[in-house]
Short mmCIF file of C-alpha atoms in Angstrom, two decimals:
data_model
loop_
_atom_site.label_atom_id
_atom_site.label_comp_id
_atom_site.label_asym_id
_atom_site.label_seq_id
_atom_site.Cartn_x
_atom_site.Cartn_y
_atom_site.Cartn_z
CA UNK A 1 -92.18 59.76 -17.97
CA UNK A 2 -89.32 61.03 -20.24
CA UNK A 3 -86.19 62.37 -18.04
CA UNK A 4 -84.79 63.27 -20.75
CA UNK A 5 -85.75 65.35 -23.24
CA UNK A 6 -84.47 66.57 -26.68
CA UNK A 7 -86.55 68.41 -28.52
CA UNK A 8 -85.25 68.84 -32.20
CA UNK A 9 -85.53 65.46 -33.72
CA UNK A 10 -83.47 66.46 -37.30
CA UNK A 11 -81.35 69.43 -37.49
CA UNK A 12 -80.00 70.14 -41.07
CA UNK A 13 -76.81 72.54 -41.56
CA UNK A 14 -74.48 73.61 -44.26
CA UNK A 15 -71.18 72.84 -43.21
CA UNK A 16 -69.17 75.93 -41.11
CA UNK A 17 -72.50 76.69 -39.51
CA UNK A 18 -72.87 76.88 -35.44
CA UNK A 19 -75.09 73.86 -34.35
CA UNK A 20 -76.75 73.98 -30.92
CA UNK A 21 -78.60 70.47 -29.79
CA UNK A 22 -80.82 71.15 -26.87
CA UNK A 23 -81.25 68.73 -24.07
CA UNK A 24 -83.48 69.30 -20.91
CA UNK A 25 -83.12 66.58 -17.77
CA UNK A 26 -85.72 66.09 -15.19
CA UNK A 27 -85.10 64.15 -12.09
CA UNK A 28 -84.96 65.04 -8.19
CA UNK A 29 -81.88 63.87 -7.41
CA UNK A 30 -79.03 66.19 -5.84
CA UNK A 31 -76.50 63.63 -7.29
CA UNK A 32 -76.84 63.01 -10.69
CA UNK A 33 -74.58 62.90 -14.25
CA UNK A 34 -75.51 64.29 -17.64
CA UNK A 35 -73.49 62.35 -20.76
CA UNK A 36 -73.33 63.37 -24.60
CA UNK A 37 -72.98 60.30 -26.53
CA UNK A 38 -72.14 60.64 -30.50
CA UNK A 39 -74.09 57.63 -33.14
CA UNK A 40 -72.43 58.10 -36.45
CA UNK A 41 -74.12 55.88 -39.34
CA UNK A 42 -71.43 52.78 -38.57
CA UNK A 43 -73.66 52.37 -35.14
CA UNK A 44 -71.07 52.96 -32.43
CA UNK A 45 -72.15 54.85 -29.62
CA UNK A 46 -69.01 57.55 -28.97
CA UNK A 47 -69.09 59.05 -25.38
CA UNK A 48 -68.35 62.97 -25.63
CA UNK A 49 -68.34 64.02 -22.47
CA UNK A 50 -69.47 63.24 -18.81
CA UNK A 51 -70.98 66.28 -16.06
CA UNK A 52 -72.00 65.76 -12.75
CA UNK A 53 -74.37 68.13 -11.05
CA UNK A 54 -72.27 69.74 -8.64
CA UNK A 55 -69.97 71.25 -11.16
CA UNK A 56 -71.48 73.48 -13.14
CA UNK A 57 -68.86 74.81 -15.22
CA UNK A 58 -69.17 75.25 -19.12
CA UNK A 59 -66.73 73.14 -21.03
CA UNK A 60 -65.04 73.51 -24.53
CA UNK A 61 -63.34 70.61 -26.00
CA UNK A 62 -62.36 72.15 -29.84
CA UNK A 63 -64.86 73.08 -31.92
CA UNK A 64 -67.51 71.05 -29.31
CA UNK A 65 -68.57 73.15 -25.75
CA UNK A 66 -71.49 72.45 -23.68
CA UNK A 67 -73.56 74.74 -21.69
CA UNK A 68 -74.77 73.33 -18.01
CA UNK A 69 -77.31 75.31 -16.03
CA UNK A 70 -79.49 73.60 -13.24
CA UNK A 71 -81.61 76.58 -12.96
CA UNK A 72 -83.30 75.43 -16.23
CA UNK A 73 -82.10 71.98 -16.03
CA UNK A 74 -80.36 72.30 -19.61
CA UNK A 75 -77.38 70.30 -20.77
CA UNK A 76 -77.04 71.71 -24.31
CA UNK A 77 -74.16 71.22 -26.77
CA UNK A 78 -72.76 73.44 -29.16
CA UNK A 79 -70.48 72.44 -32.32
CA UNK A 80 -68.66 75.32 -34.10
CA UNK A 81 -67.68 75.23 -37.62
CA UNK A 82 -69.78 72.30 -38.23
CA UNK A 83 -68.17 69.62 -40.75
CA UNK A 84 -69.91 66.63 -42.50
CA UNK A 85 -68.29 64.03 -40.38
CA UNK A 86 -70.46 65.53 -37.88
CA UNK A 87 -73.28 64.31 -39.08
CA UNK A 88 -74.32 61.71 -36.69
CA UNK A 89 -77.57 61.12 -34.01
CA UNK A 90 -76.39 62.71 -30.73
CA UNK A 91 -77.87 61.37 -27.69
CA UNK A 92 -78.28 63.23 -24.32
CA UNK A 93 -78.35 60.48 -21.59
CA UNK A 94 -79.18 61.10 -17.10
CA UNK A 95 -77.51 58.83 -14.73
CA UNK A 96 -79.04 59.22 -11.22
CA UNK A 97 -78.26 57.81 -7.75
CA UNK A 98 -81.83 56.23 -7.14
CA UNK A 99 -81.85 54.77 -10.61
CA UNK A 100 -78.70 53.02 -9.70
CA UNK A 101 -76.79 55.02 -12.20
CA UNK A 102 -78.73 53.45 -15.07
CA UNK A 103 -78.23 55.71 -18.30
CA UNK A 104 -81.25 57.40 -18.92
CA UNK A 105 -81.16 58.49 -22.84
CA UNK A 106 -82.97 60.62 -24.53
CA UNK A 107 -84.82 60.25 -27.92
CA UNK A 108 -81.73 61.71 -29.79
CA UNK A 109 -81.43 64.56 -32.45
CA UNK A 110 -79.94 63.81 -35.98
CA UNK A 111 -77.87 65.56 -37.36
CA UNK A 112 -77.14 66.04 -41.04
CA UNK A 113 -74.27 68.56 -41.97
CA UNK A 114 -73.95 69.37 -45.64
CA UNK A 115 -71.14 70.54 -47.88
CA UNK B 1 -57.32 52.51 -25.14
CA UNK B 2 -61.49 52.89 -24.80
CA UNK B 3 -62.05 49.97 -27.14
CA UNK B 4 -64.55 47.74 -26.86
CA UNK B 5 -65.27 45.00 -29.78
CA UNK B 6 -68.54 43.26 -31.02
CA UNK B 7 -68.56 40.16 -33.49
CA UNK B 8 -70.66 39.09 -35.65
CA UNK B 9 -70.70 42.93 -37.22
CA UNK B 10 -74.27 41.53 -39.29
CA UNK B 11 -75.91 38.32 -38.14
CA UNK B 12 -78.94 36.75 -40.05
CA UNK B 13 -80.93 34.04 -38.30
CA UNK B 14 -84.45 31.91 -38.63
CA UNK B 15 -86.54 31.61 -35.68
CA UNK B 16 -85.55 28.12 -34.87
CA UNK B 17 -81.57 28.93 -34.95
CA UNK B 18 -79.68 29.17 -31.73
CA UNK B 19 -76.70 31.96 -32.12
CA UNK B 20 -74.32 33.95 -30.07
CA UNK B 21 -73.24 37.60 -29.68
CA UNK B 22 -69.17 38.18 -28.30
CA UNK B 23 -68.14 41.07 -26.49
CA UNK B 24 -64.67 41.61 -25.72
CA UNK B 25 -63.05 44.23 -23.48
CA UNK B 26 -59.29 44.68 -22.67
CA UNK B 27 -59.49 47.58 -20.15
CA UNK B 28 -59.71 46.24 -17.34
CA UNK B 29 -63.16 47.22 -16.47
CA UNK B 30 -65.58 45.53 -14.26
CA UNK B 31 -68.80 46.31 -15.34
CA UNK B 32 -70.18 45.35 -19.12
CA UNK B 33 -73.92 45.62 -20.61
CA UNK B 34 -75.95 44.44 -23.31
CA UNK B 35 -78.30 46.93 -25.12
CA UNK B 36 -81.15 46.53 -27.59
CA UNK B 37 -81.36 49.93 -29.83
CA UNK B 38 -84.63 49.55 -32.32
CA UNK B 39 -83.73 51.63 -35.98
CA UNK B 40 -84.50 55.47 -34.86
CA UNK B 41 -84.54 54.90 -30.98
CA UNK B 42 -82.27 55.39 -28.39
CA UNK B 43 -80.52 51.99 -27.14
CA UNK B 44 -82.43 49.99 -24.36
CA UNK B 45 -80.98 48.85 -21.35
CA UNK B 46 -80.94 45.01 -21.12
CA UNK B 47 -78.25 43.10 -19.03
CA UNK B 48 -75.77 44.57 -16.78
CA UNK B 49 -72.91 42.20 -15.41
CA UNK B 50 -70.62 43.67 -11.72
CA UNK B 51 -68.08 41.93 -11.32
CA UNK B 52 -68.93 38.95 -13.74
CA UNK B 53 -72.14 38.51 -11.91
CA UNK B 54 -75.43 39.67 -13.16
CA UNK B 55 -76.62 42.43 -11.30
CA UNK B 56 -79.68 43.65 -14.05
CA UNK B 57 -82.42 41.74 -15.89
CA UNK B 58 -84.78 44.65 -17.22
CA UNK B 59 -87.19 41.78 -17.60
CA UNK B 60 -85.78 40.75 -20.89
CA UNK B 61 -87.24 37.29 -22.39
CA UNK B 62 -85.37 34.17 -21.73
CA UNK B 63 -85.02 33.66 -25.61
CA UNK B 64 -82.10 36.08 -24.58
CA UNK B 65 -79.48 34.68 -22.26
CA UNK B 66 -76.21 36.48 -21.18
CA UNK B 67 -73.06 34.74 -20.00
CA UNK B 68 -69.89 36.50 -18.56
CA UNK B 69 -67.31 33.77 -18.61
CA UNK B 70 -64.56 35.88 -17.39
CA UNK B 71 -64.06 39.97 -16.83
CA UNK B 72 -63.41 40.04 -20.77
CA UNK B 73 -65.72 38.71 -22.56
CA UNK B 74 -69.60 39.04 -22.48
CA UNK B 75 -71.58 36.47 -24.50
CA UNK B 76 -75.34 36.94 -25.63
CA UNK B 77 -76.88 33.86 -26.68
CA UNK B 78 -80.38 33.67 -28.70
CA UNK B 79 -82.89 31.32 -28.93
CA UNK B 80 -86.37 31.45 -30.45
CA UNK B 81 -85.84 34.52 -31.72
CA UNK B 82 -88.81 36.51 -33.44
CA UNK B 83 -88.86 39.02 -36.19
CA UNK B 84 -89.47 42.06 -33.90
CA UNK B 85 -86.46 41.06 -32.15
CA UNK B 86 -84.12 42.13 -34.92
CA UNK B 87 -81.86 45.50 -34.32
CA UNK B 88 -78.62 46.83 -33.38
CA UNK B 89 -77.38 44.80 -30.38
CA UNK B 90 -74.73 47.10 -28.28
CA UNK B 91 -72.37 46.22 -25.53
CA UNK B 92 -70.71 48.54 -23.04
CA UNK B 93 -68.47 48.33 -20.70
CA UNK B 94 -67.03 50.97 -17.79
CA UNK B 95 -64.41 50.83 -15.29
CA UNK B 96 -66.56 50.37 -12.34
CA UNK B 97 -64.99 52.70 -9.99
CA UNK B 98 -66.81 52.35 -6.87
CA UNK B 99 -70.51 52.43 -5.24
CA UNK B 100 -72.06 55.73 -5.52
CA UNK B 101 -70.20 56.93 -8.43
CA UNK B 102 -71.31 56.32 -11.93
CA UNK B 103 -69.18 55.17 -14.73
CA UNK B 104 -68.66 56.61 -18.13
CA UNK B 105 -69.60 53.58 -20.80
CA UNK B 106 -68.02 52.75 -23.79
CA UNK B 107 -70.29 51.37 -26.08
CA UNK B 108 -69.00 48.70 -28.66
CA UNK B 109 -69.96 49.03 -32.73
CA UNK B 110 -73.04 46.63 -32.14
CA UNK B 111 -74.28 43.49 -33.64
CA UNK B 112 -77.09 44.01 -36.42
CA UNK B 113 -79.43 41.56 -36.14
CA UNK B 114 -81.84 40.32 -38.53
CA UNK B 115 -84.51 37.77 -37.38
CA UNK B 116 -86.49 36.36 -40.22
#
């Protein structure tokens, strides 16, 4: 069964839009991580950021914040001012304790960001 | 320093060849991993080495054989490879902090395979 799922497969946006990827977890573990990982067209997998489920709090790292909430088991992320080196698959990925911390990632949403 | 490096970059080989994949990682981590990621799919666990010692086999054919000579490098020789197994091949590495915690990876820029 997918854990992880992310729903928009291609998102296209002129550039200086607000981009919001979705990503909903499943998984009955107390103690689990969420991860953002950013695929550009070169093929490296760039980590973004790293949540654990205890701590709940919203982050904002420049123009990139992510939204957390356990009651709808949502990890979303949210670019502002989008720009064309955006463009890039972003994968959502679920470590949990009784997978032995495996990553878990989703399917991935690609997105294109036009002048 | 999150830098983790992959060579070949592009790697083309017949069935019958026998090649190898290098990872290298100066950070001192202790935990490295080989992934398969197919053109439009996430990346697929297939090796994970713990302190130099192989800790996970997702039941990957033996065409595909890791080595960890050191806490470095990570090596990922093929054999008898076939045509479906061509894609991007990443490697990862993470600190390794403890039992119970999970590490952050840092992926490599991947080997692109072609099998023909």
């Amino acid at each position: 069964a997918q854990k992880v799922t992310q729903a928009q497969t291609e998102i296209s946006v002129v550039e200086k839009e607000d981009v919001t990827l979705d990503c909903v977890y499943e998984t009955r573990d107390t103690t689990y991580y969420l991860f953002w990982y950013k695929q550009p067209p070169s093929g490296e997998l760039v980590f973004l950021i790293r949540r654990n489920s205890f701590d709940e709090q919203n982050e904002i790292s420049g123009r990139y914040s992510w939204n957390f909430q356990k009651s709808t088991s949502s990890f979303n992320f949210t670019i502002t001012a989008s720009q064309v080196v955006d463009s890039a698959v972003y994968f959502c990925a679920l470590s949990e304790a009784n997978s032995g911390y495996a990553l878990n990632f989703g399917k991935g949403t690609s997105l294109l960001v036009t002048p | 320093d999150t830098e983790v490096t992959q060579t070949p970059k592009h790697l083309v080989m017949g069935m019958t060849n026998k090649k190898s994949l290098k990872c290298e990682q100066h950070m001192g981590h202790r935990a490295m991993y080989w992934y398969k990621q197919k053109a439009k799919k996430p990346p697929e666990l297939m090796f994970v080495y713990s302190y130099e010692k192989l800790s996970i086999n997702e039941s990957v054919p033996s065409r595909f054989s890791p080595e960890c000579p050191n806490s470095s490098l990570l090596n990922l020789h093929l054999h008898a490879l076939q045509p479906e197994d061509s894609a991007l091949y990443l490697c990862a590495s993470s600190p390794k902090v403890g039992e119970g915690v999970p590490d952050t990876q840092y992926f490599g820029p991947g080997t692109r395979l072609t099998v023909l």
